[in-house]
Amino acid sequence: MRAAYASSLQPDAPLRGLTVGELPFSAPDGWVPVEVRAASLNHHDIWSLRGVGLSADRLPMILGCDAAGVDPDGNEVVVFPVVEDKADPRGFSIFSERHPGTLAERLAAPRENLIPKPAGVSFAEAACLPTAWLTAYHMLVTRGRAAEAGAVLVQGAGGGVATAAVALGVALGKRVYATSRESWKRDRITELGAIAVEPGARLPERVDVVIESVGAPTFEHSMKCSAPGARIVVCGATAGHQAQVDLRRVFAMQLEILGSSMGTPAELAALLELVASGKVKPVIDSTYPFGSAEEAFARLESGEVFGKVVLEF
């Protein structure tokens, strides 16, 4: 079968380790094959090519965490990307870490990882949801308790999780502020119904939830923008992991700093229903045929994306 995989690890030039070619298909006992119709890329794929979280003894490794397709019974499904993994310190792993990923014509997955795709959601839209959009949903709804919030701040909109958080926050009826260094991305933020601001800008109000994936450069701003009792929900640190925290502000404002990672199958099903209802649509930056996978990866690595990069089979 055709697949996009890591054939070597290249810390300084990750795309040199990307190969698109033929690999054999195999499935662990009890897993079922899924014919992939669409998959989306994540920065996780770039980091894997750099060798972060992926060791040389696991090569070649098919990349990709997200997919939507058809199961052996002809049902249209979305693949939940988290797999129980006792060999991993977390107790789980994501497709393309220890098990072959989703960027292939066929994927093996546990049957319980297959979530029904609503008829009103396209394969391309569904393929955007399992990692970035599910992470944003879990951050907002579960960890951030958005139901109790009036205003939300999203740091660094443009990438998958942050852009999803903007769109979801608006769909949930919140006043959403979002930062970006680039003016064209601030224009796109405004089109989504949010209030775009420059990094570090003073907001007209303090917010109840902060979606934080940037890290050190924005964390002080996140804290200063937080209302008493606010939740600062952290899913990553793309620009630096050693943020300085003024503990006086934490206890005086009774702030909650919450880690967050991925979500649950039930949350993915709820997210799919939210999309099917028409209240929100996945933000797709660009779509490529699988034969142009290298171009899709180059687009993602360029940093000029707003939303998800999708491959269609």
mmCIF file of C-alpha atoms in Angstrom:
data_model
loop_
_atom_site.group_PDB
_atom_site.id
_atom_site.type_symbol
_atom_site.label_atom_id
_atom_site.label_comp_id
_atom_site.label_asym_id
_atom_site.label_seq_id
_atom_site.Cartn_x
_atom_site.Cartn_y
_atom_site.Cartn_z
ATOM 1 C CA MET A 1 0.000 0.000 0.000
ATOM 2 C CA ARG A 2 1.072 3.612 -0.500
ATOM 3 C CA ALA A 3 2.184 5.402 2.659
ATOM 4 C CA ALA A 4 4.017 8.518 3.832
ATOM 5 C CA TYR A 5 6.595 7.439 6.371
ATOM 6 C CA ALA A 6 9.713 8.396 8.267
ATOM 7 C CA SER A 7 12.599 6.524 6.649
ATOM 8 C CA SER A 8 15.284 8.369 8.609
ATOM 9 C CA LEU A 9 15.442 10.883 11.437
ATOM 10 C CA GLN A 10 16.695 14.344 10.474
ATOM 11 C CA PRO A 11 16.753 16.763 13.452
ATOM 12 C CA ASP A 12 17.804 19.787 11.373
ATOM 13 C CA ALA A 13 16.043 19.065 8.080
ATOM 14 C CA PRO A 14 13.040 16.883 8.929
ATOM 15 C CA LEU A 15 11.541 16.641 5.450
ATOM 16 C CA ARG A 16 14.682 14.870 4.223
ATOM 17 C CA GLY A 17 13.549 11.888 6.272
ATOM 18 C CA LEU A 18 10.105 11.764 4.638
ATOM 19 C CA THR A 19 9.451 9.045 2.058
ATOM 20 C CA VAL A 20 6.272 8.375 0.092
ATOM 21 C CA GLY A 21 6.215 4.844 -1.251
ATOM 22 C CA GLU A 22 5.020 1.275 -0.805
ATOM 23 C CA LEU A 23 4.967 -0.499 2.559
ATOM 24 C CA PRO A 24 3.307 -3.758 3.604
ATOM 25 C CA PHE A 25 0.079 -3.642 5.610
ATOM 26 C CA SER A 26 -0.179 -5.543 8.876
ATOM 27 C CA ALA A 27 -2.654 -5.556 11.743
ATOM 28 C CA PRO A 28 -2.215 -6.719 15.359
ATOM 29 C CA ASP A 29 -4.584 -9.426 16.566
ATOM 30 C CA GLY A 30 -8.043 -8.036 17.201
ATOM 31 C CA TRP A 31 -7.482 -4.825 15.206
ATOM 32 C CA VAL A 32 -9.451 -4.077 12.053
ATOM 33 C CA PRO A 33 -8.453 -2.445 8.761
ATOM 34 C CA VAL A 34 -9.798 0.983 7.789
ATOM 35 C CA GLU A 35 -9.684 2.209 4.201
ATOM 36 C CA VAL A 36 -8.475 5.794 4.629
ATOM 37 C CA ARG A 37 -10.381 8.456 2.708
ATOM 38 C CA ALA A 38 -8.780 11.550 4.246
ATOM 39 C CA ALA A 39 -6.055 12.326 6.769
ATOM 40 C CA SER A 40 -4.674 15.539 8.197
ATOM 41 C CA LEU A 41 -1.163 16.582 9.152
ATOM 42 C CA ASN A 42 0.028 17.762 12.554
ATOM 43 C CA HIS A 43 3.243 19.309 13.810
ATOM 44 C CA HIS A 44 3.589 15.999 15.661
ATOM 45 C CA ASP A 45 4.551 14.562 12.253
ATOM 46 C CA ILE A 46 7.332 17.123 11.822
ATOM 47 C CA TRP A 47 8.638 16.420 15.320
ATOM 48 C CA SER A 48 8.598 12.684 14.592
ATOM 49 C CA LEU A 49 10.767 13.271 11.520
ATOM 50 C CA ARG A 50 13.151 15.185 13.792
ATOM 51 C CA GLY A 51 13.353 12.151 16.087
ATOM 52 C CA VAL A 52 11.333 13.599 18.968
ATOM 53 C CA GLY A 53 9.283 10.744 20.419
ATOM 54 C CA LEU A 54 10.339 8.420 17.627
ATOM 55 C CA SER A 55 13.492 6.336 17.812
ATOM 56 C CA ALA A 56 15.502 4.911 14.925
ATOM 57 C CA ASP A 57 14.683 1.309 15.894
ATOM 58 C CA ARG A 58 11.013 1.936 14.993
ATOM 59 C CA LEU A 59 11.751 2.987 11.414
ATOM 60 C CA PRO A 60 10.233 2.925 8.903
ATOM 61 C CA MET A 61 7.251 4.460 10.696
ATOM 62 C CA ILE A 62 4.105 5.539 8.867
ATOM 63 C CA LEU A 63 3.308 9.080 9.983
ATOM 64 C CA GLY A 64 -0.032 10.650 10.860
ATOM 65 C CA CYS A 65 -2.413 10.725 13.812
ATOM 66 C CA ASP A 66 -5.704 11.680 12.149
ATOM 67 C CA ALA A 67 -7.879 9.781 9.679
ATOM 68 C CA ALA A 68 -11.414 9.208 8.494
ATOM 69 C CA GLY A 69 -12.417 6.319 6.296
ATOM 70 C CA VAL A 70 -14.488 3.154 5.885
ATOM 71 C CA ASP A 71 -14.423 0.112 8.175
ATOM 72 C CA PRO A 72 -14.681 -3.550 6.976
ATOM 73 C CA ASP A 73 -18.483 -3.397 7.247
ATOM 74 C CA GLY A 74 -18.754 -0.350 4.991
ATOM 75 C CA ASN A 75 -19.402 2.114 7.818
ATOM 76 C CA GLU A 76 -17.952 5.621 7.551
ATOM 77 C CA VAL A 77 -15.807 6.199 10.632
ATOM 78 C CA VAL A 78 -13.372 8.584 12.289
ATOM 79 C CA VAL A 79 -10.362 7.046 14.010
ATOM 80 C CA PHE A 80 -9.735 7.981 17.652
ATOM 81 C CA PRO A 81 -5.935 8.387 17.713
ATOM 82 C CA VAL A 82 -5.043 7.233 21.249
ATOM 83 C CA VAL A 83 -4.064 3.604 21.846
ATOM 84 C CA GLU A 84 -3.492 1.904 25.182
ATOM 85 C CA ASP A 85 0.231 1.248 25.462
ATOM 86 C CA LYS A 86 1.721 -0.276 28.618
ATOM 87 C CA ALA A 87 5.238 0.202 27.224
ATOM 88 C CA ASP A 88 4.780 3.980 27.262
ATOM 89 C CA PRO A 89 5.235 5.858 30.582
ATOM 90 C CA ARG A 90 1.949 7.688 29.912
ATOM 91 C CA GLY A 91 0.069 4.412 29.601
ATOM 92 C CA PHE A 92 -0.926 5.281 26.037
ATOM 93 C CA SER A 93 0.566 6.294 22.720
ATOM 94 C CA ILE A 94 -0.735 7.963 19.576
ATOM 95 C CA PHE A 95 -0.736 6.446 16.109
ATOM 96 C CA SER A 96 2.717 6.908 14.486
ATOM 97 C CA GLU A 97 4.581 6.698 17.807
ATOM 98 C CA ARG A 98 4.588 2.924 18.369
ATOM 99 C CA HIS A 99 1.928 1.790 15.903
ATOM 100 C CA PRO A 100 1.819 2.710 12.188
ATOM 101 C CA GLY A 101 0.069 6.002 11.557
ATOM 102 C CA THR A 102 -2.753 7.252 9.389
ATOM 103 C CA LEU A 103 -0.942 8.568 6.281
ATOM 104 C CA ALA A 104 -1.521 5.423 4.260
ATOM 105 C CA GLU A 105 -4.169 3.872 2.066
ATOM 106 C CA ARG A 106 -5.027 1.474 4.885
ATOM 107 C CA LEU A 107 -4.816 1.739 8.668
ATOM 108 C CA ALA A 108 -5.144 -0.891 11.392
ATOM 109 C CA ALA A 109 -6.960 0.221 14.555
ATOM 110 C CA PRO A 110 -8.746 -1.298 17.538
ATOM 111 C CA ARG A 111 -12.459 -1.551 16.738
ATOM 112 C CA GLU A 112 -13.282 0.524 19.823
ATOM 113 C CA ASN A 113 -11.287 3.397 18.295
ATOM 114 C CA LEU A 114 -13.716 3.702 15.392
ATOM 115 C CA ILE A 115 -16.248 6.498 15.936
ATOM 116 C CA PRO A 116 -19.228 6.760 13.546
ATOM 117 C CA LYS A 117 -18.926 9.698 11.149
ATOM 118 C CA PRO A 118 -22.155 11.678 10.829
ATOM 119 C CA ALA A 119 -23.458 11.879 7.265
ATOM 120 C CA GLY A 120 -23.297 15.679 7.265
ATOM 121 C CA VAL A 121 -19.554 15.767 7.927
ATOM 122 C CA SER A 122 -17.186 15.213 4.984
ATOM 123 C CA PHE A 123 -14.194 12.892 5.213
ATOM 124 C CA ALA A 124 -11.858 15.913 4.926
ATOM 125 C CA GLU A 125 -13.644 17.750 7.753
ATOM 126 C CA ALA A 126 -13.720 14.640 9.931
ATOM 127 C CA ALA A 127 -9.994 14.037 9.399
ATOM 128 C CA CYS A 128 -9.260 17.428 10.988
ATOM 129 C CA LEU A 129 -10.852 16.537 14.308
ATOM 130 C CA PRO A 130 -9.177 13.635 16.176
ATOM 131 C CA THR A 131 -5.998 15.402 17.358
ATOM 132 C CA ALA A 132 -5.976 19.213 17.165
ATOM 133 C CA TRP A 133 -9.716 19.826 17.327
ATOM 134 C CA LEU A 134 -10.281 17.187 19.998
ATOM 135 C CA THR A 135 -7.442 18.702 22.039
ATOM 136 C CA ALA A 136 -9.022 22.163 21.755
ATOM 137 C CA TYR A 137 -12.473 20.804 22.657
ATOM 138 C CA HIS A 138 -11.112 19.017 25.735
ATOM 139 C CA MET A 139 -9.216 22.157 26.780
ATOM 140 C CA LEU A 140 -12.242 24.412 26.462
ATOM 141 C CA VAL A 141 -15.145 22.247 27.541
ATOM 142 C CA THR A 142 -13.661 19.809 30.046
ATOM 143 C CA ARG A 143 -10.505 21.313 31.526
ATOM 144 C CA GLY A 144 -11.412 24.966 31.037
ATOM 145 C CA ARG A 145 -15.084 24.579 32.047
ATOM 146 C CA ALA A 146 -16.122 26.967 29.277
ATOM 147 C CA ALA A 147 -19.768 26.644 30.331
ATOM 148 C CA GLU A 148 -18.859 28.829 33.336
ATOM 149 C CA ALA A 149 -16.896 31.344 31.235
ATOM 150 C CA GLY A 150 -17.812 34.580 29.534
ATOM 151 C CA ALA A 151 -14.528 35.376 27.803
ATOM 152 C CA VAL A 152 -11.687 33.268 26.428
ATOM 153 C CA LEU A 153 -8.150 34.150 25.296
ATOM 154 C CA VAL A 154 -6.396 31.946 22.737
ATOM 155 C CA GLN A 155 -2.661 32.506 22.391
ATOM 156 C CA GLY A 156 -0.974 32.114 19.000
ATOM 157 C CA ALA A 157 -3.871 31.434 16.652
ATOM 158 C CA GLY A 158 -2.948 30.012 13.259
ATOM 159 C CA GLY A 159 -1.882 26.488 14.134
ATOM 160 C CA GLY A 160 -4.280 23.595 14.436
ATOM 161 C CA VAL A 161 -5.143 23.597 18.153
ATOM 162 C CA ALA A 162 -5.290 27.365 18.614
ATOM 163 C CA THR A 163 -7.373 27.954 15.476
ATOM 164 C CA ALA A 164 -9.742 25.177 16.528
ATOM 165 C CA ALA A 165 -10.060 26.784 19.969
ATOM 166 C CA VAL A 166 -10.993 30.122 18.367
ATOM 167 C CA ALA A 167 -13.700 28.565 16.185
ATOM 168 C CA LEU A 168 -15.040 26.376 18.993
ATOM 169 C CA GLY A 169 -15.069 29.234 21.501
ATOM 170 C CA VAL A 170 -17.128 31.349 19.113
ATOM 171 C CA ALA A 171 -19.483 28.414 18.430
ATOM 172 C CA LEU A 172 -19.981 27.997 22.172
ATOM 173 C CA GLY A 173 -21.089 31.628 22.420
ATOM 174 C CA LYS A 174 -18.020 33.002 24.196
ATOM 175 C CA ARG A 175 -16.269 36.328 23.663
ATOM 176 C CA VAL A 176 -13.027 35.100 22.162
ATOM 177 C CA TYR A 177 -9.800 37.097 22.001
ATOM 178 C CA ALA A 178 -6.924 35.608 19.995
ATOM 179 C CA THR A 179 -3.342 36.717 19.475
ATOM 180 C CA SER A 180 -1.142 36.439 16.413
ATOM 181 C CA ARG A 181 2.057 38.155 15.334
ATOM 182 C CA GLU A 182 0.971 38.314 11.690
ATOM 183 C CA SER A 183 -1.627 40.776 10.440
ATOM 184 C CA TRP A 184 -3.091 38.389 7.849
ATOM 185 C CA LYS A 185 -3.731 35.811 10.555
ATOM 186 C CA ARG A 186 -5.426 38.467 12.691
ATOM 187 C CA ASP A 187 -7.675 39.159 9.700
ATOM 188 C CA ARG A 188 -8.585 35.459 9.551
ATOM 189 C CA ILE A 189 -9.256 35.438 13.299
ATOM 190 C CA THR A 190 -11.722 38.289 12.808
ATOM 191 C CA GLU A 191 -13.446 36.355 10.009
ATOM 192 C CA LEU A 192 -14.037 33.527 12.477
ATOM 193 C CA GLY A 193 -15.950 35.907 14.752
ATOM 194 C CA ALA A 194 -13.241 36.493 17.354
ATOM 195 C CA ILE A 195 -11.412 39.655 18.421
ATOM 196 C CA ALA A 196 -7.859 39.634 17.086
ATOM 197 C CA VAL A 197 -5.086 41.301 19.093
ATOM 198 C CA GLU A 198 -1.329 41.565 18.846
ATOM 199 C CA PRO A 199 0.765 39.462 21.229
ATOM 200 C CA GLY A 200 1.013 41.073 24.647
ATOM 201 C CA ALA A 201 -1.796 43.558 23.957
ATOM 202 C CA ARG A 202 -3.985 44.777 26.803
ATOM 203 C CA LEU A 203 -7.481 43.305 26.592
ATOM 204 C CA PRO A 204 -10.656 45.275 27.358
ATOM 205 C CA GLU A 205 -11.542 42.707 30.028
ATOM 206 C CA ARG A 206 -10.016 39.848 31.969
ATOM 207 C CA VAL A 207 -10.852 36.387 30.692
ATOM 208 C CA ASP A 208 -12.089 33.239 32.425
ATOM 209 C CA VAL A 209 -10.205 30.712 30.262
ATOM 210 C CA VAL A 210 -6.837 30.952 28.501
ATOM 211 C CA ILE A 211 -5.861 28.420 25.839
ATOM 212 C CA GLU A 212 -2.078 28.250 25.994
ATOM 213 C CA SER A 213 0.075 26.289 23.546
ATOM 214 C CA VAL A 214 2.872 28.821 22.913
ATOM 215 C CA GLY A 215 4.627 28.697 26.266
ATOM 216 C CA ALA A 216 7.332 30.950 27.632
ATOM 217 C CA PRO A 217 6.842 34.009 25.359
ATOM 218 C CA THR A 218 3.117 34.343 26.140
ATOM 219 C CA PHE A 219 2.648 32.877 29.603
ATOM 220 C CA GLU A 220 3.096 36.116 31.547
ATOM 221 C CA HIS A 221 0.517 37.762 29.283
ATOM 222 C CA SER A 222 -1.820 34.830 29.853
ATOM 223 C CA MET A 223 -1.608 35.328 33.604
ATOM 224 C CA LYS A 224 -2.051 39.114 33.435
ATOM 225 C CA CYS A 225 -5.176 38.668 31.295
ATOM 226 C CA SER A 226 -6.753 36.176 33.700
ATOM 227 C CA ALA A 227 -9.764 37.065 35.832
ATOM 228 C CA PRO A 228 -10.000 35.841 39.437
ATOM 229 C CA GLY A 229 -10.450 32.064 39.384
ATOM 230 C CA ALA A 230 -9.508 31.788 35.704
ATOM 231 C CA ARG A 231 -8.279 28.547 34.163
ATOM 232 C CA ILE A 232 -5.053 28.664 32.145
ATOM 233 C CA VAL A 233 -5.112 25.426 30.150
ATOM 234 C CA VAL A 234 -1.778 24.302 28.689
ATOM 235 C CA CYS A 235 -1.420 21.700 25.933
ATOM 236 C CA GLY A 236 2.039 22.569 24.615
ATOM 237 C CA ALA A 237 4.970 24.935 24.599
ATOM 238 C CA THR A 238 5.913 25.405 20.958
ATOM 239 C CA ALA A 239 8.044 28.498 21.590
ATOM 240 C CA GLY A 240 9.641 27.592 24.931
ATOM 241 C CA HIS A 241 8.825 25.330 27.858
ATOM 242 C CA GLN A 242 10.420 27.205 30.759
ATOM 243 C CA ALA A 243 7.943 29.963 31.504
ATOM 244 C CA GLN A 244 8.368 32.254 34.510
ATOM 245 C CA VAL A 245 5.379 32.148 36.843
ATOM 246 C CA ASP A 246 4.673 34.880 39.397
ATOM 247 C CA LEU A 247 3.237 32.777 42.200
ATOM 248 C CA ARG A 248 1.867 35.899 43.913
ATOM 249 C CA ARG A 249 -0.560 36.303 41.021
ATOM 250 C CA VAL A 250 -1.470 32.608 41.143
ATOM 251 C CA PHE A 251 -2.575 32.659 44.773
ATOM 252 C CA ALA A 252 -3.893 36.229 44.900
ATOM 253 C CA MET A 253 -6.121 35.665 41.839
ATOM 254 C CA GLN A 254 -6.768 31.992 42.719
ATOM 255 C CA LEU A 255 -5.738 30.921 39.230
ATOM 256 C CA GLU A 256 -5.782 27.333 38.014
ATOM 257 C CA ILE A 257 -2.948 26.207 35.727
ATOM 258 C CA LEU A 258 -4.092 22.983 34.089
ATOM 259 C CA GLY A 259 -2.272 20.567 31.845
ATOM 260 C CA SER A 260 -4.239 19.015 29.016
ATOM 261 C CA SER A 261 -3.594 16.369 26.391
ATOM 262 C CA MET A 262 -5.933 14.957 23.742
ATOM 263 C CA GLY A 263 -9.471 13.945 24.790
ATOM 264 C CA THR A 264 -11.806 10.976 25.021
ATOM 265 C CA PRO A 265 -13.793 8.959 22.453
ATOM 266 C CA ALA A 266 -17.007 10.398 23.928
ATOM 267 C CA GLU A 267 -15.673 13.929 23.435
ATOM 268 C CA LEU A 268 -14.742 13.130 19.832
ATOM 269 C CA ALA A 269 -18.277 11.877 19.215
ATOM 270 C CA ALA A 270 -19.704 15.062 20.787
ATOM 271 C CA LEU A 271 -17.378 17.190 18.654
ATOM 272 C CA LEU A 272 -18.518 15.368 15.506
ATOM 273 C CA GLU A 273 -22.145 16.065 16.418
ATOM 274 C CA LEU A 274 -21.332 19.744 16.986
ATOM 275 C CA VAL A 275 -19.820 19.916 13.491
ATOM 276 C CA ALA A 276 -22.760 17.989 12.017
ATOM 277 C CA SER A 277 -25.148 20.517 13.584
ATOM 278 C CA GLY A 278 -23.595 23.265 11.475
ATOM 279 C CA LYS A 279 -22.598 25.381 14.475
ATOM 280 C CA VAL A 280 -18.914 25.125 13.582
ATOM 281 C CA LYS A 281 -16.821 23.925 10.632
ATOM 282 C CA PRO A 282 -13.210 22.753 10.764
ATOM 283 C CA VAL A 283 -10.842 25.412 9.443
ATOM 284 C CA ILE A 284 -8.981 23.849 6.505
ATOM 285 C CA ASP A 285 -5.892 25.676 5.292
ATOM 286 C CA SER A 286 -5.344 23.539 2.188
ATOM 287 C CA THR A 287 -6.158 20.145 0.695
ATOM 288 C CA TYR A 288 -3.769 17.936 -1.311
ATOM 289 C CA PRO A 289 -4.109 14.596 -3.085
ATOM 290 C CA PHE A 290 -2.069 11.894 -1.397
ATOM 291 C CA GLY A 291 0.359 11.910 -4.320
ATOM 292 C CA SER A 292 1.363 15.441 -3.293
ATOM 293 C CA ALA A 293 2.120 14.528 0.320
ATOM 294 C CA GLU A 294 5.595 16.084 0.153
ATOM 295 C CA GLU A 295 4.041 19.431 -0.855
ATOM 296 C CA ALA A 296 1.568 19.156 2.000
ATOM 297 C CA PHE A 297 4.400 18.603 4.489
ATOM 298 C CA ALA A 298 6.324 21.564 3.064
ATOM 299 C CA ARG A 299 3.206 23.698 3.482
ATOM 300 C CA LEU A 300 2.883 22.666 7.125
ATOM 301 C CA GLU A 301 6.573 23.244 7.863
ATOM 302 C CA SER A 302 6.468 26.714 6.278
ATOM 303 C CA GLY A 303 4.529 28.099 9.239
ATOM 304 C CA GLU A 304 2.242 30.004 6.877
ATOM 305 C CA VAL A 305 -0.792 27.838 7.586
ATOM 306 C CA PHE A 306 -4.077 28.869 9.148
ATOM 307 C CA GLY A 307 -5.972 25.751 10.099
ATOM 308 C CA LYS A 308 -5.432 22.169 9.002
ATOM 309 C CA VAL A 309 -3.556 20.688 6.033
ATOM 310 C CA VAL A 310 -5.526 17.717 4.664
ATOM 311 C CA LEU A 311 -4.577 14.798 2.412
ATOM 312 C CA GLU A 312 -7.337 13.110 0.409
ATOM 313 C CA PHE A 313 -7.114 9.546 -0.926
#
